[in-house]
């Protein structure tokens, strides 16, 4: 048999496809023999069993004593408690009805029918909605969606400036599971101020998505916001796009939430298959293990050849890296796990960094995402018999060849079309792949203990700022002198950084002299 | 001396700052002692000398027999030939005058004053302009800028849909150095068709930026486009943002090109300093070497804490990875060099993958980009004495601490403000850092030989497509049968992929039966 015939057989044998979803998975270009996987298969069978327990309501996130229920969001009947099932169904219905009231104008803003939507949220409360809005949105949607996903004052001002004169027809959805995320709280307060400044009643424009009983819930009730939609403790932020967090913005934008959920449910069914090499999620997880040595030795480069899927790699950065990037395994051994994810879109990235992928450091594997349908309607021929879409697909296939020639591993996912169903299915595929891979490497994929350290250190910085500002007077003093004066001689550098920031903002009352060297720099009130 | 006092001394000693540019560089949180660098310093001195020769017009890109002249774009008098100096100055003047004619309405579209700009370009012809447009643009700019940076039909349709009814007031700038980039040619043809479909004369809306004598140049002249601006062979695509490629879109958008160029020129002056530890570009290059072992052993995570700098990491992906990602060094040794770059923005990414950075695989170093000025005008207090901007800065400083605790290396660049000058300076800083680092590892940073392979393979796919389509008839045949029929028995998989793509698009006349297994799938004309 020739090498090409062997490659075709390998491709055909390993190929998985789901006709109704229009999704197929090809791992033939990852270097492995089925025999190599033998040691992993028993582990994968255990992982599939663990996933069954998780779906049945086990405490799969023991550190936080929580169930992991995002699979129920698209199959409410699977939830282990009829109250949960009912809550899921009721929330979906409430979202659909709410969007109808907004679209019909029955519910309107202080200046008329709502036509703009601002989602205030960060991390899991933004990345999913952003990915979906871009993948499925189009000009002419029911509402134009904007995101405030940071505590950057200039960034917030830019979003608000783009809504100049439109606030009276703008609906604001504030999303925070805990209700205590400071970036989101700050974004909400800044938006609220813009409404006040325009003489508009914020509460008539505001909706919250949060856990019942949270601070945000209390605010929304106190201030008589239009509505509060629930988040649940058994849905993690990075898997919340099929809860109200993702569904409400989608429905308001006019996108097909039912199709989105159905695609995910179909993918869930497919990925429950107990045959590790015929289940696309377990196959992908095995490939991740094979490509990265089960230790994150290689980066995952995600290259969708479709503009609408540009944000998919950002979405996966969170889903994969926050889930897998853990210091300890579940036995308490220090393992420093994870897989780094990056990528934008092809063929654009071929003109950016594919040079390095082909010729440079071989520290990655590629996942191509291919979309077969080029556009609605017929295409122009840019050369006789050739369209722009033929070029796009040819460039993907050509790059896949060029990487194979150099021994770089590639996986190819093919979608028939970027539909709500396909996007839902894609998300579901990766959610389960991450879960199964986490079982293989024995880590808790559902907590994020490392995020706390940065938050605590930030709170420490703000507390230090307050004390420094209180200490400042009209005499210029160095960072070292000021740190000493407040009894924090070990925090000179932090004092310097904080005061430098304040002094760059004229409204903060801090003056700075002699910037050439940090130790020579003096600060005073003024 | 306490550890904190030693850290403060180290911070102060290593700190570099440029008061007029408002930029400082801190490498104190990279693990190294100055003594560790001793072996590298002579190499860096050689690199600085090589850079002097490059700036004087040496053939620094020997594989393509080209000078490397992007530094002259902001210091025309340095160009080694007065004709080049004159061309640089004349082009800048022509761009300024052209933008004035557009803004004043002296030059207008077929439906009136131009208010929309579509830039058609990819890679170096898009990433720089996109980064600058987002970093410096605001609502209310002279023109609203759109980019077509791919050959994705749906992506092109989406841009055109957002311009519905506006084409008559839209200026199209087509950017291709060689004039032969197929993605750009396709984008141009698609846009041209949209103008024709609307009964609008494309040539009255079209401007080219290209090398004189290119195919695109000929098209523009033949069709009587409004104007052609030059590209030169001594400017590489990834360093072209200060040529017409970047300056024309900036000027049309209404941004300050002179400030942008001046900032770059000032950074160039600073980074010509022949003291390796006082020159910020050579200091950064030494840190890259230190952090990555001079072999790309770690990824560069770029985290600007400012929404407007979101695209900086994408810009750097190209600049760094396409420049450094090389198979062979200049002596012909196989080295597989490069540094992988990724990142989006803080504090948003803290809610995505900073979990992995702190706890997971330690395969990276971080570059924070900090911006001191929060916004125009005073800030709301979100808590007594605390603003949204204090949170943003506190989160950066806190994360920097949290990463240091775990021994992760971080670099911090601080900008006083995101101005045209600062953005120009930032780009210039990285251009020179890449050039100096390339000298340290002895590679040619100015060519991209690996990009060709993917292009050639793509062309092969399109040629194969033509033959397959010609072979199809009404009898269903498998990919293997069709590949055999055209005498390409080794290209069965490629045939399958190509025909699958065509059959998903109803206008292409290819029907597909039985999709379950690739070998069972049959294709026919229809």
PDB file of N, CA and C in Angstrom, chain A residues 304-307 345-351 368-375 379-400, chain B residues 122 149-154 156 179-190 215 452-466 497-498 501-502 505 508:
ATOM      1  N   UNK A 304      -9.903  28.839  13.335  1.00  0.00           N
ATOM      2  CA  UNK A 304     -11.110  28.730  12.523  1.00  0.00           C
ATOM      3  C   UNK A 304     -10.920  29.536  11.226  1.00  0.00           C
ATOM      4  N   UNK A 305     -11.218  28.920  10.113  1.00  0.00           N
ATOM      5  CA  UNK A 305     -11.164  29.648   8.843  1.00  0.00           C
ATOM      6  C   UNK A 305     -12.552  30.214   8.573  1.00  0.00           C
ATOM      7  N   UNK A 306     -12.938  31.193   9.353  1.00  0.00           N
ATOM      8  CA  UNK A 306     -14.250  31.823   9.212  1.00  0.00           C
ATOM      9  C   UNK A 306     -14.253  33.038  10.126  1.00  0.00           C
ATOM     10  N   UNK A 307     -14.479  34.210   9.555  1.00  0.00           N
ATOM     11  CA  UNK A 307     -14.418  35.435  10.345  1.00  0.00           C
ATOM     12  C   UNK A 307     -15.328  35.382  11.564  1.00  0.00           C
ATOM     13  N   UNK A 345      -7.863  33.588  13.434  1.00  0.00           N
ATOM     14  CA  UNK A 345      -8.635  33.035  12.320  1.00  0.00           C
ATOM     15  C   UNK A 345      -7.728  32.888  11.112  1.00  0.00           C
ATOM     16  N   UNK A 346      -8.088  31.921  10.261  1.00  0.00           N
ATOM     17  CA  UNK A 346      -7.411  31.775   8.989  1.00  0.00           C
ATOM     18  C   UNK A 346      -8.281  32.354   7.905  1.00  0.00           C
ATOM     19  N   UNK A 347      -7.770  32.654   6.732  1.00  0.00           N
ATOM     20  CA  UNK A 347      -6.379  32.544   6.418  1.00  0.00           C
ATOM     21  C   UNK A 347      -5.572  33.722   6.930  1.00  0.00           C
ATOM     22  N   UNK A 348      -6.241  34.679   7.595  1.00  0.00           N
ATOM     23  CA  UNK A 348      -5.561  35.872   8.083  1.00  0.00           C
ATOM     24  C   UNK A 348      -4.277  35.531   8.844  1.00  0.00           C
ATOM     25  N   UNK A 349      -4.360  34.571   9.762  1.00  0.00           N
ATOM     26  CA  UNK A 349      -3.179  34.254  10.574  1.00  0.00           C
ATOM     27  C   UNK A 349      -2.046  33.629   9.748  1.00  0.00           C
ATOM     28  N   UNK A 350      -2.363  33.129   8.555  1.00  0.00           N
ATOM     29  CA  UNK A 350      -1.270  32.638   7.701  1.00  0.00           C
ATOM     30  C   UNK A 350      -0.313  33.771   7.353  1.00  0.00           C
ATOM     31  N   UNK A 351      -0.846  34.978   7.351  1.00  0.00           N
ATOM     32  CA  UNK A 351      -0.014  36.137   7.056  1.00  0.00           C
ATOM     33  C   UNK A 351       0.538  36.748   8.334  1.00  0.00           C
ATOM     34  N   UNK A 368      -7.709  23.059  13.383  1.00  0.00           N
ATOM     35  CA  UNK A 368      -8.389  23.821  12.346  1.00  0.00           C
ATOM     36  C   UNK A 368      -9.894  23.688  12.541  1.00  0.00           C
ATOM     37  N   UNK A 369     -10.629  24.779  12.359  1.00  0.00           N
ATOM     38  CA  UNK A 369     -12.083  24.695  12.286  1.00  0.00           C
ATOM     39  C   UNK A 369     -12.474  25.132  10.882  1.00  0.00           C
ATOM     40  N   UNK A 370     -13.069  24.198  10.166  1.00  0.00           N
ATOM     41  CA  UNK A 370     -13.372  24.405   8.753  1.00  0.00           C
ATOM     42  C   UNK A 370     -14.876  24.547   8.622  1.00  0.00           C
ATOM     43  N   UNK A 371     -15.328  25.461   7.780  1.00  0.00           N
ATOM     44  CA  UNK A 371     -16.768  25.651   7.558  1.00  0.00           C
ATOM     45  C   UNK A 371     -17.031  25.459   6.073  1.00  0.00           C
ATOM     46  N   UNK A 372     -17.951  24.546   5.754  1.00  0.00           N
ATOM     47  CA  UNK A 372     -18.139  24.183   4.347  1.00  0.00           C
ATOM     48  C   UNK A 372     -18.979  25.185   3.560  1.00  0.00           C
ATOM     49  N   UNK A 373     -19.983  25.759   4.201  1.00  0.00           N
ATOM     50  CA  UNK A 373     -20.862  26.685   3.472  1.00  0.00           C
ATOM     51  C   UNK A 373     -20.220  28.065   3.432  1.00  0.00           C
ATOM     52  N   UNK A 374     -20.036  28.596   2.239  1.00  0.00           N
ATOM     53  CA  UNK A 374     -19.300  29.843   2.103  1.00  0.00           C
ATOM     54  C   UNK A 374     -20.119  31.064   2.499  1.00  0.00           C
ATOM     55  N   UNK A 375     -21.374  31.103   2.066  1.00  0.00           N
ATOM     56  CA  UNK A 375     -22.214  32.289   2.295  1.00  0.00           C
ATOM     57  C   UNK A 375     -23.641  31.925   1.931  1.00  0.00           C
ATOM     58  N   UNK A 379     -21.898  32.593  -5.340  1.00  0.00           N
ATOM     59  CA  UNK A 379     -20.639  33.332  -5.228  1.00  0.00           C
ATOM     60  C   UNK A 379     -20.165  33.826  -6.581  1.00  0.00           C
ATOM     61  N   UNK A 380     -19.470  34.924  -6.528  1.00  0.00           N
ATOM     62  CA  UNK A 380     -18.735  35.476  -7.668  1.00  0.00           C
ATOM     63  C   UNK A 380     -17.567  34.546  -8.004  1.00  0.00           C
ATOM     64  N   UNK A 381     -17.271  34.381  -9.276  1.00  0.00           N
ATOM     65  CA  UNK A 381     -16.025  33.696  -9.641  1.00  0.00           C
ATOM     66  C   UNK A 381     -14.894  34.727  -9.702  1.00  0.00           C
ATOM     67  N   UNK A 382     -13.904  34.524  -8.856  1.00  0.00           N
ATOM     68  CA  UNK A 382     -12.778  35.473  -8.863  1.00  0.00           C
ATOM     69  C   UNK A 382     -11.750  35.091  -9.928  1.00  0.00           C
ATOM     70  N   UNK A 383     -11.822  33.849 -10.359  1.00  0.00           N
ATOM     71  CA  UNK A 383     -11.106  33.330 -11.529  1.00  0.00           C
ATOM     72  C   UNK A 383     -12.079  32.326 -12.128  1.00  0.00           C
ATOM     73  N   UNK A 384     -11.898  31.936 -13.377  1.00  0.00           N
ATOM     74  CA  UNK A 384     -12.875  30.991 -13.940  1.00  0.00           C
ATOM     75  C   UNK A 384     -12.993  29.741 -13.066  1.00  0.00           C
ATOM     76  N   UNK A 385     -14.188  29.474 -12.585  1.00  0.00           N
ATOM     77  CA  UNK A 385     -14.430  28.261 -11.805  1.00  0.00           C
ATOM     78  C   UNK A 385     -13.978  28.320 -10.360  1.00  0.00           C
ATOM     79  N   UNK A 386     -13.504  29.466  -9.897  1.00  0.00           N
ATOM     80  CA  UNK A 386     -12.939  29.555  -8.545  1.00  0.00           C
ATOM     81  C   UNK A 386     -13.553  30.746  -7.803  1.00  0.00           C
ATOM     82  N   UNK A 387     -13.945  30.506  -6.546  1.00  0.00           N
ATOM     83  CA  UNK A 387     -14.560  31.571  -5.741  1.00  0.00           C
ATOM     84  C   UNK A 387     -13.650  31.957  -4.573  1.00  0.00           C
ATOM     85  N   UNK A 388     -14.009  33.039  -3.903  1.00  0.00           N
ATOM     86  CA  UNK A 388     -13.290  33.439  -2.676  1.00  0.00           C
ATOM     87  C   UNK A 388     -13.307  32.316  -1.656  1.00  0.00           C
ATOM     88  N   UNK A 389     -14.452  31.628  -1.583  1.00  0.00           N
ATOM     89  CA  UNK A 389     -14.585  30.532  -0.626  1.00  0.00           C
ATOM     90  C   UNK A 389     -13.693  29.346  -0.981  1.00  0.00           C
ATOM     91  N   UNK A 390     -13.475  29.116  -2.288  1.00  0.00           N
ATOM     92  CA  UNK A 390     -12.540  28.052  -2.683  1.00  0.00           C
ATOM     93  C   UNK A 390     -11.130  28.404  -2.200  1.00  0.00           C
ATOM     94  N   UNK A 391     -10.790  29.674  -2.314  1.00  0.00           N
ATOM     95  CA  UNK A 391      -9.487  30.100  -1.813  1.00  0.00           C
ATOM     96  C   UNK A 391      -9.379  29.846  -0.311  1.00  0.00           C
ATOM     97  N   UNK A 392     -10.425  30.250   0.429  1.00  0.00           N
ATOM     98  CA  UNK A 392     -10.377  30.086   1.888  1.00  0.00           C
ATOM     99  C   UNK A 392     -10.166  28.618   2.241  1.00  0.00           C
ATOM    100  N   UNK A 393     -10.949  27.749   1.599  1.00  0.00           N
ATOM    101  CA  UNK A 393     -10.834  26.325   1.900  1.00  0.00           C
ATOM    102  C   UNK A 393      -9.500  25.761   1.396  1.00  0.00           C
ATOM    103  N   UNK A 394      -9.086  26.209   0.228  1.00  0.00           N
ATOM    104  CA  UNK A 394      -7.798  25.750  -0.311  1.00  0.00           C
ATOM    105  C   UNK A 394      -6.637  26.165   0.582  1.00  0.00           C
ATOM    106  N   UNK A 395      -6.736  27.360   1.147  1.00  0.00           N
ATOM    107  CA  UNK A 395      -5.668  27.828   2.039  1.00  0.00           C
ATOM    108  C   UNK A 395      -5.631  27.003   3.317  1.00  0.00           C
ATOM    109  N   UNK A 396      -6.809  26.648   3.836  1.00  0.00           N
ATOM    110  CA  UNK A 396      -6.842  25.769   5.008  1.00  0.00           C
ATOM    111  C   UNK A 396      -6.214  24.416   4.664  1.00  0.00           C
ATOM    112  N   UNK A 397      -6.689  23.810   3.585  1.00  0.00           N
ATOM    113  CA  UNK A 397      -6.190  22.472   3.238  1.00  0.00           C
ATOM    114  C   UNK A 397      -4.692  22.529   2.914  1.00  0.00           C
ATOM    115  N   UNK A 398      -4.276  23.595   2.259  1.00  0.00           N
ATOM    116  CA  UNK A 398      -2.861  23.734   1.913  1.00  0.00           C
ATOM    117  C   UNK A 398      -1.994  23.888   3.158  1.00  0.00           C
ATOM    118  N   UNK A 399      -2.465  24.679   4.112  1.00  0.00           N
ATOM    119  CA  UNK A 399      -1.690  24.878   5.335  1.00  0.00           C
ATOM    120  C   UNK A 399      -1.642  23.594   6.152  1.00  0.00           C
ATOM    121  N   UNK A 400      -2.750  22.865   6.131  1.00  0.00           N
ATOM    122  CA  UNK A 400      -2.798  21.564   6.815  1.00  0.00           C
ATOM    123  C   UNK A 400      -1.742  20.629   6.217  1.00  0.00           C
TER     124      UNK A 400
ATOM    125  N   UNK B 122      -4.462  42.198   4.141  1.00  0.00           N
ATOM    126  CA  UNK B 122      -4.323  41.064   5.067  1.00  0.00           C
ATOM    127  C   UNK B 122      -2.900  41.056   5.633  1.00  0.00           C
ATOM    128  N   UNK B 149     -10.171  41.600   5.811  1.00  0.00           N
ATOM    129  CA  UNK B 149      -8.808  41.092   6.006  1.00  0.00           C
ATOM    130  C   UNK B 149      -8.754  39.579   5.793  1.00  0.00           C
ATOM    131  N   UNK B 150      -9.596  39.075   4.882  1.00  0.00           N
ATOM    132  CA  UNK B 150      -9.650  37.631   4.688  1.00  0.00           C
ATOM    133  C   UNK B 150     -10.367  37.367   3.371  1.00  0.00           C
ATOM    134  N   UNK B 151     -10.337  36.125   2.935  1.00  0.00           N
ATOM    135  CA  UNK B 151     -11.088  35.743   1.733  1.00  0.00           C
ATOM    136  C   UNK B 151     -12.319  34.922   2.117  1.00  0.00           C
ATOM    137  N   UNK B 152     -12.905  35.264   3.266  1.00  0.00           N
ATOM    138  CA  UNK B 152     -14.111  34.575   3.739  1.00  0.00           C
ATOM    139  C   UNK B 152     -15.346  35.275   3.153  1.00  0.00           C
ATOM    140  N   UNK B 153     -16.089  34.598   2.271  1.00  0.00           N
ATOM    141  CA  UNK B 153     -17.236  35.239   1.620  1.00  0.00           C
ATOM    142  C   UNK B 153     -18.242  35.791   2.631  1.00  0.00           C
ATOM    143  N   UNK B 154     -18.540  35.007   3.687  1.00  0.00           N
ATOM    144  CA  UNK B 154     -19.492  35.466   4.676  1.00  0.00           C
ATOM    145  C   UNK B 154     -18.952  36.691   5.421  1.00  0.00           C
ATOM    146  N   UNK B 156     -16.912  38.911   4.239  1.00  0.00           N
ATOM    147  CA  UNK B 156     -17.006  40.058   3.321  1.00  0.00           C
ATOM    148  C   UNK B 156     -18.456  40.538   3.248  1.00  0.00           C
ATOM    149  N   UNK B 179       0.878  43.232  -4.689  1.00  0.00           N
ATOM    150  CA  UNK B 179      -0.241  43.345  -5.618  1.00  0.00           C
ATOM    151  C   UNK B 179      -0.778  41.991  -6.037  1.00  0.00           C
ATOM    152  N   UNK B 180      -0.204  40.907  -5.483  1.00  0.00           N
ATOM    153  CA  UNK B 180      -0.627  39.580  -5.926  1.00  0.00           C
ATOM    154  C   UNK B 180      -1.215  38.720  -4.826  1.00  0.00           C
ATOM    155  N   UNK B 181      -1.454  39.275  -3.653  1.00  0.00           N
ATOM    156  CA  UNK B 181      -1.998  38.479  -2.553  1.00  0.00           C
ATOM    157  C   UNK B 181      -3.434  38.076  -2.889  1.00  0.00           C
ATOM    158  N   UNK B 182      -3.721  36.780  -2.997  1.00  0.00           N
ATOM    159  CA  UNK B 182      -5.054  36.402  -3.485  1.00  0.00           C
ATOM    160  C   UNK B 182      -6.182  36.831  -2.567  1.00  0.00           C
ATOM    161  N   UNK B 183      -5.986  36.765  -1.237  1.00  0.00           N
ATOM    162  CA  UNK B 183      -7.065  37.164  -0.326  1.00  0.00           C
ATOM    163  C   UNK B 183      -7.482  38.611  -0.620  1.00  0.00           C
ATOM    164  N   UNK B 184      -6.496  39.476  -0.821  1.00  0.00           N
ATOM    165  CA  UNK B 184      -6.778  40.895  -1.037  1.00  0.00           C
ATOM    166  C   UNK B 184      -7.408  41.108  -2.416  1.00  0.00           C
ATOM    167  N   UNK B 185      -6.877  40.408  -3.399  1.00  0.00           N
ATOM    168  CA  UNK B 185      -7.455  40.499  -4.747  1.00  0.00           C
ATOM    169  C   UNK B 185      -8.927  40.069  -4.692  1.00  0.00           C
ATOM    170  N   UNK B 186      -9.203  38.969  -3.983  1.00  0.00           N
ATOM    171  CA  UNK B 186     -10.584  38.488  -3.892  1.00  0.00           C
ATOM    172  C   UNK B 186     -11.477  39.498  -3.190  1.00  0.00           C
ATOM    173  N   UNK B 187     -10.989  40.039  -2.084  1.00  0.00           N
ATOM    174  CA  UNK B 187     -11.759  41.040  -1.347  1.00  0.00           C
ATOM    175  C   UNK B 187     -12.079  42.223  -2.250  1.00  0.00           C
ATOM    176  N   UNK B 188     -11.091  42.648  -3.006  1.00  0.00           N
ATOM    177  CA  UNK B 188     -11.280  43.778  -3.915  1.00  0.00           C
ATOM    178  C   UNK B 188     -12.357  43.456  -4.955  1.00  0.00           C
ATOM    179  N   UNK B 189     -12.287  42.258  -5.530  1.00  0.00           N
ATOM    180  CA  UNK B 189     -13.278  41.887  -6.552  1.00  0.00           C
ATOM    181  C   UNK B 189     -14.687  41.809  -5.965  1.00  0.00           C
ATOM    182  N   UNK B 190     -14.789  41.299  -4.751  1.00  0.00           N
ATOM    183  CA  UNK B 190     -16.109  41.198  -4.110  1.00  0.00           C
ATOM    184  C   UNK B 190     -16.681  42.594  -3.850  1.00  0.00           C
ATOM    185  N   UNK B 215       0.769  44.246 -10.227  1.00  0.00           N
ATOM    186  CA  UNK B 215      -0.504  43.991 -10.896  1.00  0.00           C
ATOM    187  C   UNK B 215      -1.589  44.937 -10.396  1.00  0.00           C
ATOM    188  N   UNK B 452       5.435  30.480   2.126  1.00  0.00           N
ATOM    189  CA  UNK B 452       5.263  30.056   0.737  1.00  0.00           C
ATOM    190  C   UNK B 452       4.647  28.664   0.618  1.00  0.00           C
ATOM    191  N   UNK B 453       5.071  27.750   1.520  1.00  0.00           N
ATOM    192  CA  UNK B 453       4.645  26.352   1.398  1.00  0.00           C
ATOM    193  C   UNK B 453       3.125  26.229   1.432  1.00  0.00           C
ATOM    194  N   UNK B 454       2.502  26.936   2.371  1.00  0.00           N
ATOM    195  CA  UNK B 454       1.043  26.890   2.478  1.00  0.00           C
ATOM    196  C   UNK B 454       0.379  27.459   1.235  1.00  0.00           C
ATOM    197  N   UNK B 455       0.949  28.542   0.704  1.00  0.00           N
ATOM    198  CA  UNK B 455       0.384  29.174  -0.498  1.00  0.00           C
ATOM    199  C   UNK B 455       0.469  28.217  -1.686  1.00  0.00           C
ATOM    200  N   UNK B 456       1.633  27.579  -1.827  1.00  0.00           N
ATOM    201  CA  UNK B 456       1.809  26.654  -2.954  1.00  0.00           C
ATOM    202  C   UNK B 456       0.852  25.479  -2.821  1.00  0.00           C
ATOM    203  N   UNK B 457       0.739  24.955  -1.614  1.00  0.00           N
ATOM    204  CA  UNK B 457      -0.160  23.823  -1.401  1.00  0.00           C
ATOM    205  C   UNK B 457      -1.597  24.243  -1.706  1.00  0.00           C
ATOM    206  N   UNK B 458      -1.953  25.483  -1.348  1.00  0.00           N
ATOM    207  CA  UNK B 458      -3.304  25.973  -1.635  1.00  0.00           C
ATOM    208  C   UNK B 458      -3.526  26.060  -3.141  1.00  0.00           C
ATOM    209  N   UNK B 459      -2.542  26.572  -3.854  1.00  0.00           N
ATOM    210  CA  UNK B 459      -2.664  26.674  -5.312  1.00  0.00           C
ATOM    211  C   UNK B 459      -2.846  25.270  -5.905  1.00  0.00           C
ATOM    212  N   UNK B 460      -2.130  24.307  -5.340  1.00  0.00           N
ATOM    213  CA  UNK B 460      -2.276  22.924  -5.797  1.00  0.00           C
ATOM    214  C   UNK B 460      -3.692  22.404  -5.574  1.00  0.00           C
ATOM    215  N   UNK B 461      -4.298  22.798  -4.428  1.00  0.00           N
ATOM    216  CA  UNK B 461      -5.674  22.383  -4.135  1.00  0.00           C
ATOM    217  C   UNK B 461      -6.639  22.969  -5.171  1.00  0.00           C
ATOM    218  N   UNK B 462      -6.444  24.235  -5.525  1.00  0.00           N
ATOM    219  CA  UNK B 462      -7.345  24.874  -6.489  1.00  0.00           C
ATOM    220  C   UNK B 462      -7.193  24.241  -7.875  1.00  0.00           C
ATOM    221  N   UNK B 463      -5.968  23.895  -8.229  1.00  0.00           N
ATOM    222  CA  UNK B 463      -5.740  23.242  -9.525  1.00  0.00           C
ATOM    223  C   UNK B 463      -6.419  21.864  -9.527  1.00  0.00           C
ATOM    224  N   UNK B 464      -6.277  21.157  -8.416  1.00  0.00           N
ATOM    225  CA  UNK B 464      -6.910  19.850  -8.311  1.00  0.00           C
ATOM    226  C   UNK B 464      -8.433  19.983  -8.408  1.00  0.00           C
ATOM    227  N   UNK B 465      -8.968  21.018  -7.769  1.00  0.00           N
ATOM    228  CA  UNK B 465     -10.412  21.262  -7.826  1.00  0.00           C
ATOM    229  C   UNK B 465     -10.896  21.399  -9.278  1.00  0.00           C
ATOM    230  N   UNK B 466     -10.161  22.168 -10.041  1.00  0.00           N
ATOM    231  CA  UNK B 466     -10.572  22.397 -11.436  1.00  0.00           C
ATOM    232  C   UNK B 466     -10.656  21.067 -12.184  1.00  0.00           C
ATOM    233  N   UNK B 497     -11.956  16.166   0.386  1.00  0.00           N
ATOM    234  CA  UNK B 497     -12.147  17.447   1.083  1.00  0.00           C
ATOM    235  C   UNK B 497     -12.685  18.507   0.121  1.00  0.00           C
ATOM    236  N   UNK B 498     -12.090  18.591  -1.045  1.00  0.00           N
ATOM    237  CA  UNK B 498     -12.484  19.616  -2.019  1.00  0.00           C
ATOM    238  C   UNK B 498     -13.935  19.412  -2.446  1.00  0.00           C
ATOM    239  N   UNK B 501     -16.468  20.336   0.216  1.00  0.00           N
ATOM    240  CA  UNK B 501     -16.683  21.789   0.273  1.00  0.00           C
ATOM    241  C   UNK B 501     -17.620  22.246  -0.846  1.00  0.00           C
ATOM    242  N   UNK B 502     -17.346  21.817  -2.063  1.00  0.00           N
ATOM    243  CA  UNK B 502     -18.173  22.272  -3.188  1.00  0.00           C
ATOM    244  C   UNK B 502     -19.628  21.837  -3.004  1.00  0.00           C
ATOM    245  N   UNK B 505     -22.167  23.924  -1.111  1.00  0.00           N
ATOM    246  CA  UNK B 505     -22.572  25.203  -1.685  1.00  0.00           C
ATOM    247  C   UNK B 505     -23.391  24.947  -2.946  1.00  0.00           C
ATOM    248  N   UNK B 508     -22.568  25.398  -6.754  1.00  0.00           N
ATOM    249  CA  UNK B 508     -21.335  24.881  -7.356  1.00  0.00           C
ATOM    250  C   UNK B 508     -21.523  23.632  -8.203  1.00  0.00           C
TER     251      UNK B 508
END
